[in-house]
């Protein structure tokens, strides 16, 4: 399945989640998907994105690592369903939106947490979401700069 469809599915699942444990499970899924997208971009994406994509992979992995690993059937693991990036720009825009929504959902869980363990898991996961989103923004900036250079060369040649 392509990245955009998986991101849309993650956004819907996150939006439909009620209660801290369900939101944290969806957060883990979102980080695993971001990690898979980052890995795919690092290997086969535009060369300008490879360094930032590796950084996204590491940060999203940290997001998964700070949260308790949920019991998920392999068939339900969205990251494992990633077969195609599709339009890298669209995937990155949508991933940035997912990471923003994820951060907000985790703030709500942290605010309502009854125990320190959950609170600190959420705080670390929020940091990972923010830093991952920064990497996504940088990749979008690099794509825009590359496209501007291509347009400029085309105009100069034409």
PDB file of N, CA, C and O in Angstrom, residues 33-97:
ATOM      1  N   UNK A  33       5.334   3.706  11.284  1.00  0.00           N
ATOM      2  CA  UNK A  33       5.097   4.092   9.896  1.00  0.00           C
ATOM      3  C   UNK A  33       6.071   5.190   9.466  1.00  0.00           C
ATOM      4  O   UNK A  33       6.650   5.126   8.377  1.00  0.00           O
ATOM      5  N   UNK A  34       6.292   6.185  10.315  1.00  0.00           N
ATOM      6  CA  UNK A  34       7.252   7.247  10.004  1.00  0.00           C
ATOM      7  C   UNK A  34       8.651   6.667   9.825  1.00  0.00           C
ATOM      8  O   UNK A  34       9.405   7.081   8.932  1.00  0.00           O
ATOM      9  N   UNK A  35       8.982   5.696  10.644  1.00  0.00           N
ATOM     10  CA  UNK A  35      10.286   5.042  10.544  1.00  0.00           C
ATOM     11  C   UNK A  35      10.406   4.313   9.203  1.00  0.00           C
ATOM     12  O   UNK A  35      11.440   4.399   8.523  1.00  0.00           O
ATOM     13  N   UNK A  36       9.361   3.625   8.793  1.00  0.00           N
ATOM     14  CA  UNK A  36       9.376   2.898   7.520  1.00  0.00           C
ATOM     15  C   UNK A  36       9.475   3.870   6.344  1.00  0.00           C
ATOM     16  O   UNK A  36      10.213   3.616   5.378  1.00  0.00           O
ATOM     17  N   UNK A  37       8.743   4.969   6.412  1.00  0.00           N
ATOM     18  CA  UNK A  37       8.801   5.973   5.341  1.00  0.00           C
ATOM     19  C   UNK A  37      10.194   6.594   5.285  1.00  0.00           C
ATOM     20  O   UNK A  37      10.758   6.766   4.199  1.00  0.00           O
ATOM     21  N   UNK A  38      10.752   6.924   6.434  1.00  0.00           N
ATOM     22  CA  UNK A  38      12.104   7.474   6.464  1.00  0.00           C
ATOM     23  C   UNK A  38      13.116   6.510   5.870  1.00  0.00           C
ATOM     24  O   UNK A  38      13.990   6.913   5.085  1.00  0.00           O
ATOM     25  N   UNK A  39      13.007   5.245   6.201  1.00  0.00           N
ATOM     26  CA  UNK A  39      13.919   4.232   5.656  1.00  0.00           C
ATOM     27  C   UNK A  39      13.790   4.145   4.144  1.00  0.00           C
ATOM     28  O   UNK A  39      14.795   4.078   3.427  1.00  0.00           O
ATOM     29  N   UNK A  40      12.562   4.151   3.678  1.00  0.00           N
ATOM     30  CA  UNK A  40      12.331   4.056   2.229  1.00  0.00           C
ATOM     31  C   UNK A  40      12.902   5.279   1.510  1.00  0.00           C
ATOM     32  O   UNK A  40      13.527   5.157   0.467  1.00  0.00           O
ATOM     33  N   UNK A  41      12.698   6.466   2.078  1.00  0.00           N
ATOM     34  CA  UNK A  41      13.252   7.679   1.478  1.00  0.00           C
ATOM     35  C   UNK A  41      14.781   7.673   1.502  1.00  0.00           C
ATOM     36  O   UNK A  41      15.430   8.125   0.557  1.00  0.00           O
ATOM     37  N   UNK A  42      15.349   7.157   2.577  1.00  0.00           N
ATOM     38  CA  UNK A  42      16.808   7.114   2.695  1.00  0.00           C
ATOM     39  C   UNK A  42      17.429   6.204   1.646  1.00  0.00           C
ATOM     40  O   UNK A  42      18.520   6.475   1.144  1.00  0.00           O
ATOM     41  N   UNK A  43      16.734   5.143   1.300  1.00  0.00           N
ATOM     42  CA  UNK A  43      17.268   4.169   0.355  1.00  0.00           C
ATOM     43  C   UNK A  43      16.954   4.539  -1.094  1.00  0.00           C
ATOM     44  O   UNK A  43      17.817   4.471  -1.957  1.00  0.00           O
ATOM     45  N   UNK A  44      15.713   4.958  -1.345  1.00  0.00           N
ATOM     46  CA  UNK A  44      15.312   5.141  -2.742  1.00  0.00           C
ATOM     47  C   UNK A  44      14.705   6.505  -3.041  1.00  0.00           C
ATOM     48  O   UNK A  44      14.210   6.712  -4.140  1.00  0.00           O
ATOM     49  N   UNK A  45      14.748   7.409  -2.099  1.00  0.00           N
ATOM     50  CA  UNK A  45      14.187   8.736  -2.327  1.00  0.00           C
ATOM     51  C   UNK A  45      15.171   9.646  -3.030  1.00  0.00           C
ATOM     52  O   UNK A  45      16.299   9.244  -3.350  1.00  0.00           O
ATOM     53  N   UNK A  46      14.760  10.872  -3.276  1.00  0.00           N
ATOM     54  CA  UNK A  46      15.663  11.841  -3.901  1.00  0.00           C
ATOM     55  C   UNK A  46      16.940  12.001  -3.071  1.00  0.00           C
ATOM     56  O   UNK A  46      16.889  12.021  -1.840  1.00  0.00           O
ATOM     57  N   UNK A  47      18.091  12.110  -3.723  1.00  0.00           N
ATOM     58  CA  UNK A  47      19.364  12.203  -3.003  1.00  0.00           C
ATOM     59  C   UNK A  47      19.409  13.345  -1.988  1.00  0.00           C
ATOM     60  O   UNK A  47      20.040  13.203  -0.940  1.00  0.00           O
ATOM     61  N   UNK A  48      18.720  14.438  -2.268  1.00  0.00           N
ATOM     62  CA  UNK A  48      18.725  15.595  -1.360  1.00  0.00           C
ATOM     63  C   UNK A  48      18.097  15.273  -0.004  1.00  0.00           C
ATOM     64  O   UNK A  48      18.320  15.993   0.968  1.00  0.00           O
ATOM     65  N   UNK A  49      17.298  14.225   0.040  1.00  0.00           N
ATOM     66  CA  UNK A  49      16.542  13.914   1.259  1.00  0.00           C
ATOM     67  C   UNK A  49      17.181  12.822   2.111  1.00  0.00           C
ATOM     68  O   UNK A  49      16.752  12.602   3.239  1.00  0.00           O
ATOM     69  N   UNK A  50      18.159  12.160   1.597  1.00  0.00           N
ATOM     70  CA  UNK A  50      18.647  10.943   2.253  1.00  0.00           C
ATOM     71  C   UNK A  50      19.162  11.155   3.671  1.00  0.00           C
ATOM     72  O   UNK A  50      18.852  10.377   4.564  1.00  0.00           O
ATOM     73  N   UNK A  51      19.916  12.202   3.917  1.00  0.00           N
ATOM     74  CA  UNK A  51      20.429  12.446   5.269  1.00  0.00           C
ATOM     75  C   UNK A  51      19.306  12.752   6.248  1.00  0.00           C
ATOM     76  O   UNK A  51      19.264  12.195   7.358  1.00  0.00           O
ATOM     77  N   UNK A  52      18.385  13.624   5.847  1.00  0.00           N
ATOM     78  CA  UNK A  52      17.247  13.948   6.719  1.00  0.00           C
ATOM     79  C   UNK A  52      16.344  12.726   6.905  1.00  0.00           C
ATOM     80  O   UNK A  52      15.780  12.528   7.977  1.00  0.00           O
ATOM     81  N   UNK A  53      16.212  11.914   5.863  1.00  0.00           N
ATOM     82  CA  UNK A  53      15.380  10.711   5.965  1.00  0.00           C
ATOM     83  C   UNK A  53      15.963   9.728   6.976  1.00  0.00           C
ATOM     84  O   UNK A  53      15.229   9.105   7.749  1.00  0.00           O
ATOM     85  N   UNK A  54      17.286   9.607   6.993  1.00  0.00           N
ATOM     86  CA  UNK A  54      17.915   8.759   8.015  1.00  0.00           C
ATOM     87  C   UNK A  54      17.636   9.300   9.409  1.00  0.00           C
ATOM     88  O   UNK A  54      17.368   8.536  10.346  1.00  0.00           O
ATOM     89  N   UNK A  55      17.710  10.625   9.536  1.00  0.00           N
ATOM     90  CA  UNK A  55      17.395  11.243  10.826  1.00  0.00           C
ATOM     91  C   UNK A  55      15.963  10.974  11.244  1.00  0.00           C
ATOM     92  O   UNK A  55      15.689  10.699  12.417  1.00  0.00           O
ATOM     93  N   UNK A  56      15.028  11.050  10.291  1.00  0.00           N
ATOM     94  CA  UNK A  56      13.629  10.747  10.590  1.00  0.00           C
ATOM     95  C   UNK A  56      13.487   9.307  11.062  1.00  0.00           C
ATOM     96  O   UNK A  56      12.780   9.032  12.032  1.00  0.00           O
ATOM     97  N   UNK A  57      14.187   8.401  10.406  1.00  0.00           N
ATOM     98  CA  UNK A  57      14.129   6.993  10.791  1.00  0.00           C
ATOM     99  C   UNK A  57      14.589   6.812  12.237  1.00  0.00           C
ATOM    100  O   UNK A  57      13.949   6.102  13.025  1.00  0.00           O
ATOM    101  N   UNK A  58      15.677   7.469  12.599  1.00  0.00           N
ATOM    102  CA  UNK A  58      16.199   7.362  13.964  1.00  0.00           C
ATOM    103  C   UNK A  58      15.240   7.978  14.986  1.00  0.00           C
ATOM    104  O   UNK A  58      14.983   7.394  16.045  1.00  0.00           O
ATOM    105  N   UNK A  59      14.713   9.146  14.680  1.00  0.00           N
ATOM    106  CA  UNK A  59      13.804   9.818  15.619  1.00  0.00           C
ATOM    107  C   UNK A  59      12.501   9.052  15.795  1.00  0.00           C
ATOM    108  O   UNK A  59      12.000   8.919  16.918  1.00  0.00           O
ATOM    109  N   UNK A  60      11.959   8.550  14.692  1.00  0.00           N
ATOM    110  CA  UNK A  60      10.724   7.770  14.789  1.00  0.00           C
ATOM    111  C   UNK A  60      10.976   6.472  15.556  1.00  0.00           C
ATOM    112  O   UNK A  60      10.123   6.027  16.329  1.00  0.00           O
ATOM    113  N   UNK A  61      12.158   5.898  15.368  1.00  0.00           N
ATOM    114  CA  UNK A  61      12.526   4.715  16.147  1.00  0.00           C
ATOM    115  C   UNK A  61      12.591   5.029  17.629  1.00  0.00           C
ATOM    116  O   UNK A  61      12.191   4.223  18.469  1.00  0.00           O
ATOM    117  N   UNK A  62      13.082   6.224  17.949  1.00  0.00           N
ATOM    118  CA  UNK A  62      13.110   6.647  19.354  1.00  0.00           C
ATOM    119  C   UNK A  62      11.683   6.786  19.887  1.00  0.00           C
ATOM    120  O   UNK A  62      11.392   6.414  21.025  1.00  0.00           O
ATOM    121  N   UNK A  63      10.773   7.306  19.035  1.00  0.00           N
ATOM    122  CA  UNK A  63       9.369   7.419  19.437  1.00  0.00           C
ATOM    123  C   UNK A  63       8.774   6.062  19.774  1.00  0.00           C
ATOM    124  O   UNK A  63       8.079   5.912  20.773  1.00  0.00           O
ATOM    125  N   UNK A  64       9.066   5.072  18.945  1.00  0.00           N
ATOM    126  CA  UNK A  64       8.590   3.708  19.236  1.00  0.00           C
ATOM    127  C   UNK A  64       9.223   3.193  20.519  1.00  0.00           C
ATOM    128  O   UNK A  64       8.569   2.548  21.329  1.00  0.00           O
ATOM    129  N   UNK A  65      10.502   3.498  20.689  1.00  0.00           N
ATOM    130  CA  UNK A  65      11.247   2.958  21.823  1.00  0.00           C
ATOM    131  C   UNK A  65      10.805   3.484  23.168  1.00  0.00           C
ATOM    132  O   UNK A  65      10.924   2.779  24.170  1.00  0.00           O
ATOM    133  N   UNK A  66      10.299   4.716  23.220  1.00  0.00           N
ATOM    134  CA  UNK A  66       9.894   5.261  24.517  1.00  0.00           C
ATOM    135  C   UNK A  66       8.501   4.806  24.920  1.00  0.00           C
ATOM    136  O   UNK A  66       8.139   4.900  26.089  1.00  0.00           O
ATOM    137  N   UNK A  67       7.739   4.311  23.958  1.00  0.00           N
ATOM    138  CA  UNK A  67       6.390   3.822  24.257  1.00  0.00           C
ATOM    139  C   UNK A  67       6.424   2.313  24.452  1.00  0.00           C
ATOM    140  O   UNK A  67       7.249   1.617  23.855  1.00  0.00           O
ATOM    141  N   UNK A  68       5.531   1.812  25.276  1.00  0.00           N
ATOM    142  CA  UNK A  68       5.408   0.367  25.429  1.00  0.00           C
ATOM    143  C   UNK A  68       4.984  -0.228  24.091  1.00  0.00           C
ATOM    144  O   UNK A  68       4.069   0.299  23.430  1.00  0.00           O
ATOM    145  N   UNK A  69       5.638  -1.293  23.670  1.00  0.00           N
ATOM    146  CA  UNK A  69       5.291  -1.935  22.408  1.00  0.00           C
ATOM    147  C   UNK A  69       3.948  -2.637  22.566  1.00  0.00           C
ATOM    148  O   UNK A  69       3.798  -3.513  23.416  1.00  0.00           O
ATOM    149  N   UNK A  70       2.982  -2.231  21.748  1.00  0.00           N
ATOM    150  CA  UNK A  70       1.653  -2.850  21.870  1.00  0.00           C
ATOM    151  C   UNK A  70       1.617  -4.231  21.223  1.00  0.00           C
ATOM    152  O   UNK A  70       2.447  -4.552  20.363  1.00  0.00           O
ATOM    153  N   UNK A  71       0.666  -5.017  21.636  1.00  0.00           N
ATOM    154  CA  UNK A  71       0.447  -6.319  21.003  1.00  0.00           C
ATOM    155  C   UNK A  71      -0.346  -6.060  19.727  1.00  0.00           C
ATOM    156  O   UNK A  71      -1.528  -5.725  19.766  1.00  0.00           O
ATOM    157  N   UNK A  72       0.344  -6.162  18.588  1.00  0.00           N
ATOM    158  CA  UNK A  72      -0.294  -5.899  17.296  1.00  0.00           C
ATOM    159  C   UNK A  72      -0.037  -7.093  16.395  1.00  0.00           C
ATOM    160  O   UNK A  72       1.096  -7.549  16.258  1.00  0.00           O
ATOM    161  N   UNK A  73      -1.101  -7.588  15.790  1.00  0.00           N
ATOM    162  CA  UNK A  73      -0.970  -8.649  14.804  1.00  0.00           C
ATOM    163  C   UNK A  73      -0.229  -8.073  13.594  1.00  0.00           C
ATOM    164  O   UNK A  73      -0.457  -6.937  13.192  1.00  0.00           O
ATOM    165  N   UNK A  74       0.675  -8.825  13.014  1.00  0.00           N
ATOM    166  CA  UNK A  74       1.475  -8.355  11.891  1.00  0.00           C
ATOM    167  C   UNK A  74       0.591  -7.827  10.753  1.00  0.00           C
ATOM    168  O   UNK A  74       0.948  -6.865  10.073  1.00  0.00           O
ATOM    169  N   UNK A  75      -0.566  -8.418  10.566  1.00  0.00           N
ATOM    170  CA  UNK A  75      -1.474  -7.964   9.509  1.00  0.00           C
ATOM    171  C   UNK A  75      -2.018  -6.567   9.799  1.00  0.00           C
ATOM    172  O   UNK A  75      -2.434  -5.866   8.882  1.00  0.00           O
ATOM    173  N   UNK A  76      -2.017  -6.164  11.060  1.00  0.00           N
ATOM    174  CA  UNK A  76      -2.525  -4.849  11.443  1.00  0.00           C
ATOM    175  C   UNK A  76      -1.424  -3.796  11.564  1.00  0.00           C
ATOM    176  O   UNK A  76      -1.724  -2.624  11.816  1.00  0.00           O
ATOM    177  N   UNK A  77      -0.190  -4.176  11.391  1.00  0.00           N
ATOM    178  CA  UNK A  77       0.927  -3.243  11.484  1.00  0.00           C
ATOM    179  C   UNK A  77       1.017  -2.463  10.172  1.00  0.00           C
ATOM    180  O   UNK A  77       1.402  -2.994   9.136  1.00  0.00           O
ATOM    181  N   UNK A  78       0.645  -1.193  10.213  1.00  0.00           N
ATOM    182  CA  UNK A  78       0.610  -0.378   8.999  1.00  0.00           C
ATOM    183  C   UNK A  78       1.982  -0.244   8.352  1.00  0.00           C
ATOM    184  O   UNK A  78       2.101  -0.254   7.138  1.00  0.00           O
ATOM    185  N   UNK A  79       3.023  -0.106   9.154  1.00  0.00           N
ATOM    186  CA  UNK A  79       4.371   0.050   8.604  1.00  0.00           C
ATOM    187  C   UNK A  79       4.757  -1.149   7.735  1.00  0.00           C
ATOM    188  O   UNK A  79       5.444  -0.992   6.728  1.00  0.00           O
ATOM    189  N   UNK A  80       4.303  -2.330   8.102  1.00  0.00           N
ATOM    190  CA  UNK A  80       4.623  -3.535   7.338  1.00  0.00           C
ATOM    191  C   UNK A  80       3.872  -3.573   6.011  1.00  0.00           C
ATOM    192  O   UNK A  80       4.249  -4.326   5.107  1.00  0.00           O
ATOM    193  N   UNK A  81       2.840  -2.761   5.873  1.00  0.00           N
ATOM    194  CA  UNK A  81       2.046  -2.731   4.646  1.00  0.00           C
ATOM    195  C   UNK A  81       2.590  -1.737   3.621  1.00  0.00           C
ATOM    196  O   UNK A  81       2.087  -1.662   2.507  1.00  0.00           O
ATOM    197  N   UNK A  82       3.616  -0.982   3.985  1.00  0.00           N
ATOM    198  CA  UNK A  82       4.188   0.014   3.077  1.00  0.00           C
ATOM    199  C   UNK A  82       4.905  -0.683   1.923  1.00  0.00           C
ATOM    200  O   UNK A  82       5.864  -1.409   2.127  1.00  0.00           O
ATOM    201  N   UNK A  83       4.388  -0.462   0.716  1.00  0.00           N
ATOM    202  CA  UNK A  83       5.004  -1.053  -0.471  1.00  0.00           C
ATOM    203  C   UNK A  83       5.518   0.006  -1.438  1.00  0.00           C
ATOM    204  O   UNK A  83       6.354  -0.293  -2.278  1.00  0.00           O
ATOM    205  N   UNK A  84       4.998   1.239  -1.313  1.00  0.00           N
ATOM    206  CA  UNK A  84       5.341   2.279  -2.277  1.00  0.00           C
ATOM    207  C   UNK A  84       5.252   3.643  -1.609  1.00  0.00           C
ATOM    208  O   UNK A  84       4.321   3.904  -0.841  1.00  0.00           O
ATOM    209  N   UNK A  85       6.225   4.496  -1.899  1.00  0.00           N
ATOM    210  CA  UNK A  85       6.171   5.858  -1.377  1.00  0.00           C
ATOM    211  C   UNK A  85       5.164   6.710  -2.115  1.00  0.00           C
ATOM    212  O   UNK A  85       4.546   7.591  -1.535  1.00  0.00           O
ATOM    213  N   UNK A  86       5.017   6.470  -3.392  1.00  0.00           N
ATOM    214  CA  UNK A  86       4.157   7.336  -4.192  1.00  0.00           C
ATOM    215  C   UNK A  86       4.807   8.709  -4.320  1.00  0.00           C
ATOM    216  O   UNK A  86       6.027   8.827  -4.415  1.00  0.00           O
ATOM    217  N   UNK A  87       4.007   9.737  -4.280  1.00  0.00           N
ATOM    218  CA  UNK A  87       4.486  11.117  -4.375  1.00  0.00           C
ATOM    219  C   UNK A  87       5.152  11.497  -3.047  1.00  0.00           C
ATOM    220  O   UNK A  87       4.484  11.635  -2.025  1.00  0.00           O
ATOM    221  N   UNK A  88       6.467  11.662  -3.080  1.00  0.00           N
ATOM    222  CA  UNK A  88       7.215  11.941  -1.846  1.00  0.00           C
ATOM    223  C   UNK A  88       6.735  13.220  -1.176  1.00  0.00           C
ATOM    224  O   UNK A  88       6.598  13.266   0.045  1.00  0.00           O
ATOM    225  N   UNK A  89       6.466  14.254  -1.950  1.00  0.00           N
ATOM    226  CA  UNK A  89       6.021  15.524  -1.377  1.00  0.00           C
ATOM    227  C   UNK A  89       4.687  15.349  -0.634  1.00  0.00           C
ATOM    228  O   UNK A  89       4.531  15.768   0.499  1.00  0.00           O
ATOM    229  N   UNK A  90       3.730  14.709  -1.284  1.00  0.00           N
ATOM    230  CA  UNK A  90       2.411  14.484  -0.668  1.00  0.00           C
ATOM    231  C   UNK A  90       2.552  13.624   0.583  1.00  0.00           C
ATOM    232  O   UNK A  90       1.935  13.903   1.619  1.00  0.00           O
ATOM    233  N   UNK A  91       3.379  12.587   0.498  1.00  0.00           N
ATOM    234  CA  UNK A  91       3.582  11.718   1.658  1.00  0.00           C
ATOM    235  C   UNK A  91       4.179  12.512   2.817  1.00  0.00           C
ATOM    236  O   UNK A  91       3.758  12.355   3.966  1.00  0.00           O
ATOM    237  N   UNK A  92       5.143  13.379   2.531  1.00  0.00           N
ATOM    238  CA  UNK A  92       5.770  14.165   3.591  1.00  0.00           C
ATOM    239  C   UNK A  92       4.814  15.198   4.183  1.00  0.00           C
ATOM    240  O   UNK A  92       4.798  15.397   5.400  1.00  0.00           O
ATOM    241  N   UNK A  93       4.009  15.837   3.353  1.00  0.00           N
ATOM    242  CA  UNK A  93       3.025  16.794   3.869  1.00  0.00           C
ATOM    243  C   UNK A  93       2.055  16.071   4.805  1.00  0.00           C
ATOM    244  O   UNK A  93       1.784  16.523   5.919  1.00  0.00           O
ATOM    245  N   UNK A  94       1.550  14.928   4.350  1.00  0.00           N
ATOM    246  CA  UNK A  94       0.597  14.173   5.165  1.00  0.00           C
ATOM    247  C   UNK A  94       1.250  13.615   6.430  1.00  0.00           C
ATOM    248  O   UNK A  94       0.627  13.584   7.492  1.00  0.00           O
ATOM    249  N   UNK A  95       2.499  13.185   6.314  1.00  0.00           N
ATOM    250  CA  UNK A  95       3.207  12.683   7.497  1.00  0.00           C
ATOM    251  C   UNK A  95       3.413  13.802   8.509  1.00  0.00           C
ATOM    252  O   UNK A  95       3.247  13.589   9.711  1.00  0.00           O
ATOM    253  N   UNK A  96       3.736  14.993   8.038  1.00  0.00           N
ATOM    254  CA  UNK A  96       3.867  16.140   8.943  1.00  0.00           C
ATOM    255  C   UNK A  96       2.567  16.417   9.680  1.00  0.00           C
ATOM    256  O   UNK A  96       2.577  16.703  10.884  1.00  0.00           O
ATOM    257  N   UNK A  97       1.455  16.302   8.984  1.00  0.00           N
ATOM    258  CA  UNK A  97       0.144  16.501   9.614  1.00  0.00           C
ATOM    259  C   UNK A  97      -0.116  15.424  10.660  1.00  0.00           C
ATOM    260  O   UNK A  97      -0.578  15.719  11.767  1.00  0.00           O
TER     261      UNK A  97
END
